[in-house]
Coordinates of C-alpha atoms and ligand atoms in Angstrom, one line a residue:
X439 CA -6.5 -21.2 -13.2
X440 CA -4.4 -24.4 -13.3
X441 CA -6.2 -27.6 -13.9
X442 CA -4.2 -29.4 -11.2
X443 CA -5.1 -28.6 -7.7
X444 CA -3.2 -29.6 -4.5
X445 CA -4.4 -32.3 -2.1
X446 CA -5.1 -29.6 0.5
X447 CA -7.0 -27.5 -2.0
X448 CA -9.1 -30.5 -2.8
X449 CA -9.9 -31.1 0.8
X450 CA -10.7 -27.5 1.4
X451 CA -13.1 -27.4 -1.5
X452 CA -15.3 -29.7 0.4
X453 CA -15.2 -27.6 3.6
X454 CA -18.7 -26.2 4.5
X455 CA -18.2 -22.9 6.2
X456 CA -20.2 -22.4 9.4
X457 CA -23.0 -19.9 9.6
X458 CA -24.6 -18.1 12.5
X459 CA -27.9 -19.7 13.6
X460 CA -30.0 -16.7 12.4
X461 CA -28.5 -16.8 8.9
X462 CA -29.1 -20.6 8.5
X463 CA -32.8 -20.0 8.6
X464 CA -34.6 -19.2 5.4
X465 CA -36.9 -16.9 7.4
X466 CA -35.0 -13.9 8.4
X467 CA -35.9 -10.3 8.9
X468 CA -33.9 -7.1 9.3
X469 CA -34.6 -5.1 12.5
X470 CA -33.7 -1.4 12.5
X471 CA -32.5 0.4 15.6
X472 CA -32.4 4.1 16.4
X473 CA -31.0 6.9 14.1
X474 CA -27.2 7.2 14.2
X475 CA -24.6 10.1 14.1
X476 CA -21.3 10.3 12.3
X477 CA -18.1 9.5 14.3
X478 CA -16.9 13.1 14.1
X479 CA -17.3 16.3 12.1
X480 CA -21.0 15.8 12.2
X481 CA -22.2 18.9 10.3
X482 CA -19.8 18.4 7.4
X483 CA -20.7 14.7 7.0
X484 CA -24.4 15.5 7.2
X485 CA -24.0 18.2 4.5
X486 CA -22.2 15.8 2.2
X487 CA -24.6 12.9 2.8
X488 CA -28.0 14.4 3.1
X489 CA -29.8 11.3 1.9
X490 CA -28.0 8.5 3.8
X491 CA -26.6 10.2 7.0
X492 CA -28.3 9.2 10.2
X493 CA -29.7 5.8 9.1
X494 CA -30.2 3.2 11.9
X495 CA -28.1 0.2 12.8
X496 CA -29.6 -3.0 11.3
X497 CA -29.6 -6.5 12.8
X498 CA -30.6 -9.7 11.0
X499 CA -32.7 -12.0 13.1
X500 CA -34.8 -15.1 12.6
X501 CA -38.4 -14.5 11.9
X502 CA -40.9 -14.1 9.2
X503 CA -39.5 -11.3 7.1
X504 CA -40.7 -8.9 4.5
X505 CA -37.4 -9.3 2.6
X506 CA -37.6 -9.1 -1.2
X507 CA -38.3 -12.5 -2.7
X508 CA -38.6 -11.3 -6.3
X509 CA -35.7 -12.1 -8.7
X510 CA -32.8 -9.8 -8.0
X511 CA -29.7 -8.9 -10.0
X512 CA -26.7 -8.2 -7.7
X513 CA -23.2 -7.1 -8.6
X514 CA -20.1 -7.6 -6.5
X515 CA -16.6 -6.1 -6.7
X516 CA -13.3 -6.7 -4.9
X517 CA -11.5 -3.5 -4.1
X518 CA -7.9 -2.8 -2.9
X519 CA -5.4 -5.2 -1.4
X520 CA -6.0 -8.9 -1.4
X521 CA -7.2 -10.5 1.9
X522 CA -7.8 -14.2 2.6
X523 CA -11.5 -15.0 2.4
X524 CA -12.7 -12.7 -0.4
X525 CA -13.8 -15.6 -2.5
X526 CA -15.9 -16.9 0.4
X527 CA -17.7 -13.6 0.7
X528 CA -18.7 -14.0 -2.9
X529 CA -19.7 -17.7 -2.3
X530 CA -21.8 -16.6 0.7
X531 CA -23.5 -13.9 -1.3
X532 CA -24.2 -16.4 -4.1
X533 CA -25.6 -19.2 -1.9
X534 CA -27.8 -16.8 0.0
X535 CA -29.1 -15.3 -3.2
X536 CA -29.9 -18.7 -4.7
X537 CA -31.5 -19.8 -1.4
X538 CA -33.8 -16.8 -1.5
X539 CA -34.8 -17.2 -5.1
X540 CA -33.1 -19.6 -7.6
X541 CA -33.8 -16.9 -10.3
X542 CA -31.5 -14.4 -8.5
X543 CA -28.3 -13.6 -10.4
X544 CA -24.8 -12.5 -9.3
X545 CA -22.4 -10.5 -11.5
X546 CA -18.8 -9.9 -10.7
X547 CA -17.3 -6.6 -11.8
X548 CA -13.8 -7.2 -13.1
X549 CA -10.5 -5.7 -11.8
X550 CA -11.9 -3.6 -9.0
X551 CA -14.1 -0.4 -9.1
X552 CA -12.7 0.4 -12.5
X553 CA -14.8 -2.5 -13.8
X554 CA -17.9 -0.8 -12.5
X555 CA -17.1 2.4 -14.3
X556 CA -16.2 0.6 -17.5
X557 CA -19.1 -1.8 -17.3
X558 CA -16.8 -4.9 -17.4
X559 CA -18.4 -7.8 -15.6
X560 CA -19.2 -11.5 -15.8
X561 CA -22.0 -13.6 -14.5
X562 CA -20.9 -15.8 -11.7
X563 CA -22.2 -19.4 -12.2
X564 CA -22.3 -22.3 -9.8
X565 CA -19.3 -23.8 -11.6
X566 CA -17.2 -20.7 -11.1
X567 CA -18.2 -20.3 -7.5
X568 CA -17.4 -24.0 -6.7
X569 CA -13.9 -23.6 -8.1
X570 CA -13.1 -20.9 -5.7
X571 CA -14.8 -22.0 -2.4
X572 CA -12.4 -21.6 0.6
X573 CA -9.5 -20.5 -1.6
X574 CA -7.2 -17.5 -1.0
X575 CA -6.7 -14.7 -3.5
X576 CA -9.1 -12.4 -5.4
X577 CA -8.5 -14.0 -8.8
X578 CA -12.1 -15.0 -9.4
X579 CA -12.8 -11.5 -10.5
X580 CA -9.5 -9.7 -9.7
X581 CA -9.1 -6.5 -7.7
X582 CA -8.0 -2.9 -8.3
X583 CA -7.6 0.4 -6.5
X584 CA -9.6 2.8 -8.7
X585 CA -11.7 5.3 -6.9
X586 CA -15.2 6.2 -8.1
X587 CA -15.4 9.9 -7.3
X588 CA -15.5 12.2 -10.4
X589 CA -19.1 13.2 -11.5
X590 CA -18.6 11.4 -14.8
X591 CA -17.4 8.2 -13.1
X592 CA -20.5 8.2 -10.8
X593 CA -22.7 8.8 -13.8
X594 CA -21.1 6.0 -15.7
X595 CA -21.8 3.6 -12.8
X596 CA -25.4 4.6 -12.7
X597 CA -25.8 4.1 -16.4
X598 CA -24.2 0.6 -16.2
X599 CA -26.5 -0.3 -13.2
X600 CA -29.6 0.9 -15.1
X601 CA -28.7 -1.1 -18.2
X602 CA -28.0 -4.2 -16.1
X603 CA -31.2 -3.7 -14.1
X604 CA -29.0 -4.1 -11.0
X605 CA -30.8 -4.1 -7.6
X606 CA -27.7 -4.2 -5.5
X607 CA -24.0 -3.7 -5.5
X608 CA -21.7 -5.3 -2.9
X609 CA -18.3 -3.6 -2.5
X610 CA -15.7 -5.8 -0.7
X611 CA -13.0 -3.4 0.5
X612 CA -11.2 -1.6 3.3
X613 CA -11.9 1.8 4.8
X614 CA -11.4 3.8 1.6
X615 CA -13.6 1.4 -0.4
X616 CA -16.4 1.4 2.1
X617 CA -16.2 5.2 2.1
X618 CA -16.6 4.9 -1.7
X619 CA -19.6 2.7 -1.1
X620 CA -21.2 5.5 1.0
X621 CA -20.4 8.2 -1.7
X622 CA -21.9 5.9 -4.4
X623 CA -25.0 5.1 -2.3
X624 CA -25.6 8.8 -1.6
X625 CA -25.3 9.6 -5.3
X626 CA -27.6 6.8 -6.4
X627 CA -30.2 7.9 -3.9
X628 CA -30.0 11.4 -5.2
X629 CA -30.4 10.2 -8.7
X630 CA -33.3 8.0 -7.7
X631 CA -31.5 4.9 -9.0
X632 CA -32.8 1.6 -7.7
X633 CA -29.4 0.0 -7.0
X634 CA -28.5 -0.2 -3.3
X635 CA -24.8 -0.3 -2.2
X636 CA -23.5 -2.5 0.7
X637 CA -19.8 -2.6 1.8
X638 CA -17.9 -5.6 3.3
X639 CA -15.1 -4.9 5.8
X640 CA -11.9 -6.3 4.2
X641 CA -8.3 -5.6 5.0
X642 CA -5.4 -7.7 6.4
X643 CA -4.4 -4.4 8.2
X644 CA -7.1 -4.9 10.7
X645 CA -7.8 -1.2 11.0
X646 CA -11.4 -1.2 9.9
X647 CA -13.0 -2.0 13.2
X648 CA -15.1 -0.2 15.8
X649 CA -17.9 -1.0 18.2
X650 CA -20.0 -2.6 15.5
X651 CA -17.3 -4.2 13.3
X652 CA -15.1 -6.4 15.5
X653 CA -12.6 -7.3 12.8
X654 CA -11.9 -6.9 9.1
X655 CA -11.6 -10.2 7.3
X656 CA -8.2 -11.5 6.3
X657 CA -6.5 -10.2 9.4
X658 CA -6.7 -13.6 11.1
X659 CA -5.1 -15.6 8.3
X660 CA -2.5 -13.0 7.3
X661 CA -1.3 -12.7 11.0
X662 CA -1.2 -16.5 11.4
X663 CA 0.8 -16.8 8.2
X664 CA 3.3 -14.1 9.2
X665 CA 3.5 -15.5 12.7
X666 CA 4.4 -19.0 11.5
X667 CA 7.3 -17.4 9.5
X668 CA 8.4 -15.2 12.4
X669 CA 8.4 -18.2 14.7
X670 CA 10.6 -20.1 12.2
X671 CA 13.0 -17.1 12.1
X672 CA 13.1 -16.9 15.9
X673 CA 14.1 -20.5 16.0
X674 CA 16.7 -20.0 13.3
X675 CA 18.1 -17.1 15.1
X676 CA 18.5 -18.9 18.4
X677 CA 20.0 -21.9 16.5
X678 CA 22.6 -20.0 14.4
X679 CA 23.2 -17.5 17.2
X680 CA 24.8 -15.0 14.8
X681 CA 22.1 -12.9 13.1
X682 CA 19.7 -10.1 14.0
X683 CA 16.6 -10.4 11.8
X684 CA 14.6 -7.3 11.1
X685 CA 11.2 -8.2 9.8
X686 CA 8.8 -5.5 8.4
X687 CA 5.2 -6.5 8.4
X688 CA 2.4 -5.1 6.3
X689 CA -0.1 -2.7 7.6
X690 CA -0.2 0.7 5.9
X691 CA -1.2 2.7 8.9
X692 CA -2.1 0.9 12.1
X693 CA 0.2 -1.6 13.8
X694 CA -2.4 -4.3 14.5
X695 CA -0.6 -6.9 12.3
X696 CA 2.7 -6.3 14.0
X697 CA 1.2 -6.3 17.5
X698 CA -0.8 -9.5 16.8
X699 CA 2.4 -11.2 15.4
X700 CA 4.3 -9.9 18.5
X701 CA 1.7 -11.4 20.8
X702 CA 1.8 -14.7 18.9
X703 CA 5.6 -15.0 18.8
X704 CA 7.3 -12.8 21.5
X705 CA 10.2 -11.3 19.4
X706 CA 12.9 -9.3 21.1
X707 CA 11.8 -6.0 19.7
X708 CA 8.3 -5.2 18.5
X709 CA 7.7 -1.6 17.4
X710 CA 4.2 -0.2 17.7
X711 CA 3.8 3.0 15.7
X712 CA 0.9 4.3 17.8
X713 CA 3.1 4.3 20.9
X714 CA 5.9 6.0 19.0
X715 CA 3.5 8.7 17.9
X716 CA 2.0 9.2 21.3
X717 CA 5.5 9.7 22.8
X718 CA 6.6 12.0 20.0
X719 CA 9.6 9.6 19.4
X720 CA 12.1 10.7 16.7
X721 CA 13.9 8.3 14.3
X722 CA 17.1 8.7 16.3
X723 CA 15.3 7.6 19.5
X724 CA 13.8 4.5 17.8
X725 CA 17.4 3.6 16.7
X726 CA 18.6 4.2 20.3
X727 CA 15.9 1.9 21.7
X728 CA 16.8 -1.0 19.3
X729 CA 20.5 -0.5 19.8
X730 CA 20.0 -0.7 23.6
X731 CA 18.3 -4.1 23.3
X732 CA 21.1 -5.3 20.9
X733 CA 23.7 -4.2 23.4
X734 CA 22.0 -5.7 26.4
X735 CA 21.6 -9.0 24.7
X736 CA 25.3 -8.9 23.5
X737 CA 26.3 -8.3 27.1
X738 CA 24.5 -11.6 28.0
X739 CA 26.4 -13.3 25.2
X740 CA 23.5 -13.2 22.7
X741 CA 24.5 -11.6 19.4
X742 CA 21.2 -12.5 17.8
X743 CA 17.6 -11.7 17.9
X744 CA 14.4 -10.7 16.1
X745 CA 12.9 -7.2 15.6
X746 CA 9.5 -6.7 14.0
X747 CA 8.6 -3.4 12.5
X748 CA 5.2 -2.2 11.2
X749 CA 5.1 -1.0 7.6
X750 CA 3.3 2.2 8.7
X751 CA 6.1 3.3 11.0
X752 CA 7.5 6.2 8.9
X753 CA 4.1 8.1 9.2
X754 CA 4.2 7.8 13.0
X755 CA 7.7 9.0 13.7
X756 CA 7.2 12.7 14.6
X757 CA 9.9 14.3 12.4
X758 CA 9.2 12.0 9.4
X759 CA 5.4 12.4 9.7
X760 CA 5.7 16.2 9.7
X761 CA 7.8 15.9 6.5
X762 CA 5.3 13.6 4.8
X763 CA 2.4 15.9 5.6
X764 CA 4.3 18.8 4.2
X765 CA 5.1 16.8 1.1
X766 CA 1.5 15.8 0.7
X767 CA 0.4 19.4 0.7
X768 CA 3.0 20.3 -1.9
X769 CA 2.1 17.3 -4.1
X770 CA -1.6 18.3 -3.8
X771 CA -0.7 21.4 -5.7
X772 CA 2.3 20.6 -7.8
X773 CA 2.4 16.8 -8.3
X774 CA 2.5 16.8 -12.1
X775 CA 5.1 19.5 -12.2
X776 CA 7.3 17.7 -9.7
X777 CA 6.9 14.4 -11.6
X778 CA 7.9 16.1 -14.9
X779 CA 11.2 17.5 -13.6
X780 CA 14.0 15.7 -15.5
X781 CA 15.8 14.1 -12.6
X782 CA 15.7 13.4 -8.9
X783 CA 18.2 16.0 -7.8
X784 CA 16.0 18.7 -9.4
X785 CA 13.0 17.3 -7.5
X786 CA 15.0 17.4 -4.2
X787 CA 16.0 21.0 -4.9
X788 CA 12.5 22.0 -5.7
X789 CA 11.2 20.4 -2.5
X790 CA 14.0 21.9 -0.4
X791 CA 12.7 25.4 -1.3
X792 CA 9.2 24.5 -0.2
X793 CA 9.6 22.2 2.8
X794 CA 10.4 23.8 6.2
X795 CA 14.1 23.6 7.1
X796 CA 13.5 20.7 9.5
X797 CA 11.6 18.7 7.0
X798 CA 14.0 19.3 4.2
X799 CA 16.8 18.0 6.5
X800 CA 14.8 14.8 7.3
X801 CA 14.0 14.3 3.6
X802 CA 17.6 14.9 2.6
X803 CA 18.8 12.4 5.2
X804 CA 16.9 9.5 3.7
X805 CA 18.2 7.1 1.0
X806 CA 17.2 8.1 -2.5
X807 CA 15.0 5.0 -3.1
X808 CA 12.9 6.0 0.0
X809 CA 12.9 9.7 -1.1
X810 CA 11.4 8.6 -4.5
X811 CA 8.7 6.4 -3.0
X812 CA 7.6 9.3 -0.7
X813 CA 6.8 11.3 -3.8
X814 CA 4.0 8.9 -4.8
X815 CA 0.4 8.7 -3.6
X816 CA -2.2 6.1 -4.6
X817 CA -5.7 7.1 -5.8
X818 CA -6.8 7.5 -2.2
X819 CA -3.9 9.9 -1.3
X820 CA -1.9 7.2 0.6
X821 CA 1.9 6.9 0.5
X822 CA 2.8 3.4 -1.0
X823 CA 4.5 2.4 2.2
X824 CA 4.8 -1.2 1.2
X825 CA 7.7 0.0 -1.0
X826 CA 9.6 1.8 1.8
X827 CA 12.3 -0.5 3.2
X828 CA 12.1 0.8 6.7
X829 CA 13.7 -2.4 8.0
X830 CA 16.9 -1.8 6.0
X831 CA 16.9 1.9 7.1
X832 CA 16.8 0.8 10.7
X833 CA 19.5 -1.9 10.1
X834 CA 21.8 0.8 8.6
X835 CA 21.2 3.3 11.4
X836 CA 21.6 0.7 14.2
X837 CA 24.8 -0.6 12.6
X838 CA 26.2 3.0 12.3
X839 CA 25.5 3.5 15.9
X840 CA 27.1 0.3 17.0
X841 CA 30.1 1.0 14.9
X842 CA 30.4 4.4 16.6
X843 CA 30.2 2.9 20.0
X844 CA 32.8 0.3 19.1
X845 CA 35.2 2.9 17.9
X846 CA 34.9 4.6 21.3
X847 CA 35.5 1.3 23.0
X848 CA 32.0 1.3 24.5
X849 CA 30.8 -2.1 23.2
X850 CA 32.1 -5.3 21.7
X851 CA 28.7 -6.3 20.4
X852 CA 28.6 -8.2 17.1
X853 CA 25.8 -7.0 14.8
X854 CA 25.2 -9.1 11.7
X855 CA 21.7 -8.5 10.3
X856 CA 19.3 -9.8 7.7
X857 CA 16.1 -8.1 6.5
X858 CA 12.7 -9.5 5.6
X859 CA 9.4 -8.1 4.5
X860 CA 6.3 -10.2 5.0
X861 CA 3.4 -8.6 3.2
X862 CA 2.2 -10.1 0.0
X863 CA 3.1 -13.6 1.3
X864 CA 0.1 -13.5 3.6
X865 CA -2.5 -11.7 1.6
X866 CA -3.6 -14.6 -0.6
X867 CA -3.1 -17.5 1.9
X868 CA -5.8 -20.1 2.0
X869 CA -8.3 -18.6 4.5
X870 CA -8.2 -20.1 8.1
X871 CA -11.4 -21.7 9.3
X872 CA -12.1 -18.4 11.1
X873 CA -11.8 -16.3 7.9
X874 CA -13.6 -19.0 5.8
X875 CA -16.6 -19.0 8.2
X876 CA -16.5 -15.2 8.9
X877 CA -16.3 -14.3 5.2
X878 CA -19.0 -16.7 4.1
X879 CA -21.3 -15.3 6.9
X880 CA -20.5 -11.7 5.8
X881 CA -21.5 -12.6 2.2
X882 CA -24.6 -14.3 3.4
X883 CA -25.6 -11.3 5.5
X884 CA -24.9 -8.9 2.7
X885 CA -27.5 -10.6 0.6
X886 CA -30.1 -10.1 3.3
X887 CA -29.2 -6.3 3.5
X888 CA -29.7 -6.0 -0.2
X889 CA -33.0 -7.9 0.0
X890 CA -34.0 -5.5 2.7
X891 CA -33.3 -2.6 0.4
X892 CA -30.8 -1.0 2.7
X893 CA -28.1 1.2 1.1
X894 CA -24.9 2.9 2.4
X895 CA -24.3 0.2 5.0
X896 CA -21.3 -2.0 5.8
X897 CA -22.3 -5.5 6.7
X898 CA -21.1 -6.8 10.1
X899 CA -20.9 -10.1 12.0
X900 CA -20.3 -9.8 15.7
X901 CA -19.7 -12.0 18.8
X902 CA -16.7 -13.4 16.9
X903 CA -15.0 -15.0 19.9
X904 CA -18.0 -17.3 20.4
X905 CA -18.7 -20.3 18.3
X906 CA -20.0 -19.3 14.8
X907 CA -23.5 -20.6 15.7
X908 CA -23.8 -17.6 18.2
X909 CA -22.5 -14.9 15.8
X910 CA -24.9 -12.0 15.2
X911 CA -25.1 -10.4 11.7
X912 CA -26.3 -7.0 10.7
X913 CA -25.4 -3.7 9.0
X914 CA -23.7 -0.4 10.2
X915 CA -24.5 2.8 8.3
X916 CA -21.2 3.9 6.7
X917 CA -21.8 7.5 7.6
X918 CA -21.7 6.5 11.3
X919 CA -18.0 5.6 10.8
X920 CA -17.0 8.7 8.8
X921 CA -14.9 11.7 9.8
X922 CA -13.1 14.4 7.8
X923 CA -9.4 14.0 7.0
X924 CA -6.9 15.9 4.9
X925 CA -5.9 13.9 1.8
X926 CA -3.6 15.4 -0.8
X927 CA -4.1 18.7 1.0
X928 CA -7.9 18.6 0.8
X929 CA -10.5 17.7 3.5
X930 CA -12.4 14.6 2.5
X931 CA -14.8 12.2 4.3
X932 CA -13.2 8.9 5.2
X933 CA -13.9 6.1 7.6
X934 CA -12.0 6.7 10.8
X935 CA -9.1 4.2 10.9
X936 CA -8.9 2.2 14.1
X937 CA -5.3 2.5 15.3
X938 CA -3.9 0.4 18.1
X939 CA -5.5 1.5 21.4
X940 CA -2.6 2.0 23.9
X941 CA -5.0 1.6 26.7
X942 CA -6.5 -1.6 25.2
X943 CA -5.8 -5.1 26.5
X944 CA -3.7 -6.3 23.5
X945 CA -1.2 -3.4 23.8
X946 CA -1.2 -3.6 27.6
X947 CA -0.5 -7.3 27.5
X948 CA 2.5 -6.7 25.2
X949 CA 3.7 -3.7 27.2
X950 CA 3.8 -5.8 30.4
X951 CA 5.8 -8.5 28.8
X952 CA 8.1 -6.8 26.3
X953 CA 11.1 -6.3 28.6
X954 CA 11.2 -10.0 29.4
X955 CA 10.8 -10.9 25.7
X956 CA 13.6 -8.5 24.8
X957 CA 16.3 -10.1 27.0
X958 CA 15.2 -13.7 27.2
X959 CA 14.5 -16.1 24.4
X960 CA 10.8 -16.4 25.2
X961 CA 9.9 -17.1 21.6
X962 CA 6.7 -18.9 20.7
X963 CA 6.4 -21.0 17.6
X964 CA 2.8 -21.0 16.3
X965 CA 3.4 -23.3 13.3
X966 CA 1.3 -23.3 10.2
X967 CA -2.4 -22.5 10.0
X968 CA -4.4 -25.6 10.9
X969 CA -7.5 -26.4 8.8
X970 CA -8.4 -29.8 10.4
X971 CA -8.4 -31.1 14.0
X972 CA -9.7 -30.1 17.3
X973 CA -11.6 -26.7 17.4
X974 CA -9.1 -25.2 19.9
X975 CA -6.4 -25.6 17.2
X976 CA -8.3 -25.1 14.0
X977 CA -10.9 -22.4 14.8
X978 CA -9.1 -20.2 17.3
X979 CA -9.4 -16.4 16.6
X980 CA -6.5 -14.0 16.9
X981 CA -4.9 -13.1 20.3
X982 CA -6.0 -9.5 19.7
X983 CA -9.7 -10.4 19.3
X984 CA -9.6 -12.7 22.3
X985 CA -8.0 -10.0 24.5
X986 CA -10.3 -7.3 23.2
X987 CA -13.4 -9.3 23.8
X988 CA -12.2 -10.7 27.1
Ligands
LIG1461 P1 -6.2 -2.6 1.7 O1 -6.2 -1.5 2.8 O2 -6.7 -2.2 0.4 O3 -6.8 -3.9 2.3 O4 -4.6 -3.0 1.5 C1 -3.8 -3.1 2.5 C2 -2.4 -3.4 2.1 O5 -2.2 -4.8 2.1 C3 -1.4 -2.7 3.0 O6 -1.0 -3.5 4.1 C4 -0.3 -2.4 2.0 O7 0.4 -1.2 2.4 C5 -1.0 -2.2 0.7 O8 -2.1 -3.0 0.7 C6 -0.1 -2.5 -0.5 O9 -0.8 -2.1 -1.6 P2 -0.6 -2.7 -3.1 O10 -1.3 -4.0 -3.1 O11 -1.3 -1.7 -3.9 O12 0.8 -2.9 -3.3

């Protein structure tokens, strides 16, 4: 880490994150509710998690507790994509551990879950923690996307925990990593290992949420960062009056990021994958819709505009989704063989013989770079969609269509386009006050769950649209959020992803206004994230959260 820090970094280092009232007290206890059930596929989940399935919801409240006050060794790991606030989770964990007993120790496993398997870790000291308070990024201990699933990997983890005399492990990750936390917790219970496992809901994608978990951390800062940039682009577009900007936004599956940025900035077109899926829309129909807006604006003398597109779109367009599912099944069986084929044309030929005719046609119609990306899966079976340039594909198809209409004399629209992808730019931004406070509270609460000896839980902090003082912290049994899904052709337990609810208030608000936003220049310019100043500017949560919570 560089020795020189920016003026803002210096000021942020002094920021004291706000904690809910109950967590500020040194006397807390964990109250347990009634037994819970998995979200779906109950019998299969119960069979796979006989020790941890059905545990009750936990709430942390003020009061004389029976929480463990003996010296504890706790490990922490950052898993998956970066999200603003990760360092504050660790700072919260650390401060709560030291407040409970100055002899408590915190160890950071390095480079993600792979560090747990390999036993690579470092002790986190006050000097290290202080250097990273309220900073973005995951560089304190780095992250990785390894999955702990094979029997030998689980056994290696246990061996490392035993030799470190570890009482608890906190896994900071998204839906896949919290699923991993449940698998590890179940395994450790079966093996009668003392280490408890607690997950923390992280992902800028915002799709790890449910009745208990109101938001994943990082979503707030990432959306505010992208919205600042989109607002700037909207202003540039109405100043230059000659470009259509196509902006793809991160979010591997759900469109929460795009919808939130749409609500913050009012672009002319905002695609929501979940709606496209619900209507069974094809790629050609998506192109028709965008073209229609371009032509209507051109007719009003506006040959410019802004289109925002969710990264996850390809998996929600009916014909592409079917093709990707078929590809996943084929890759589940023959991935290595396909990879070893000498060139791409042979891979296409091999796939042509195995895909249905309709899917082979869709696959064949895509540019080669997209075809190649679609043949990869990460360790959790996901397509690396951040590498699929959907915004360029849409630009090409819209300009083809406009060219055709022009050749028939049906339009005189001018269509000059520019493409952007906002993803990595937002993942390591300095956390907003909301994320700084929320993450610190999540870390603080995770310590209390470890002290209570709970395992297989995801920590939660609720009531997030109220001032931090009124937030309520607790834990949700991971099995309560699980369902079975097919990954790489096999059914596996995973946390049910929260997609955009088309009946929910955020989408409804967008849907009521989108036509007006399409034709007029109703752009909103949110400007940069504010860290200081009046609370209604510096502490405001996302539009999504405000609309969802009324
Ligand atoms: P997580 O689900 O791990 O939080 O990551 C989300 C994400 O930022 C997606 O939006 C994106 O598709 C993906 O990570 C990119 O992955 P990578 O960092 O491996 O390129």
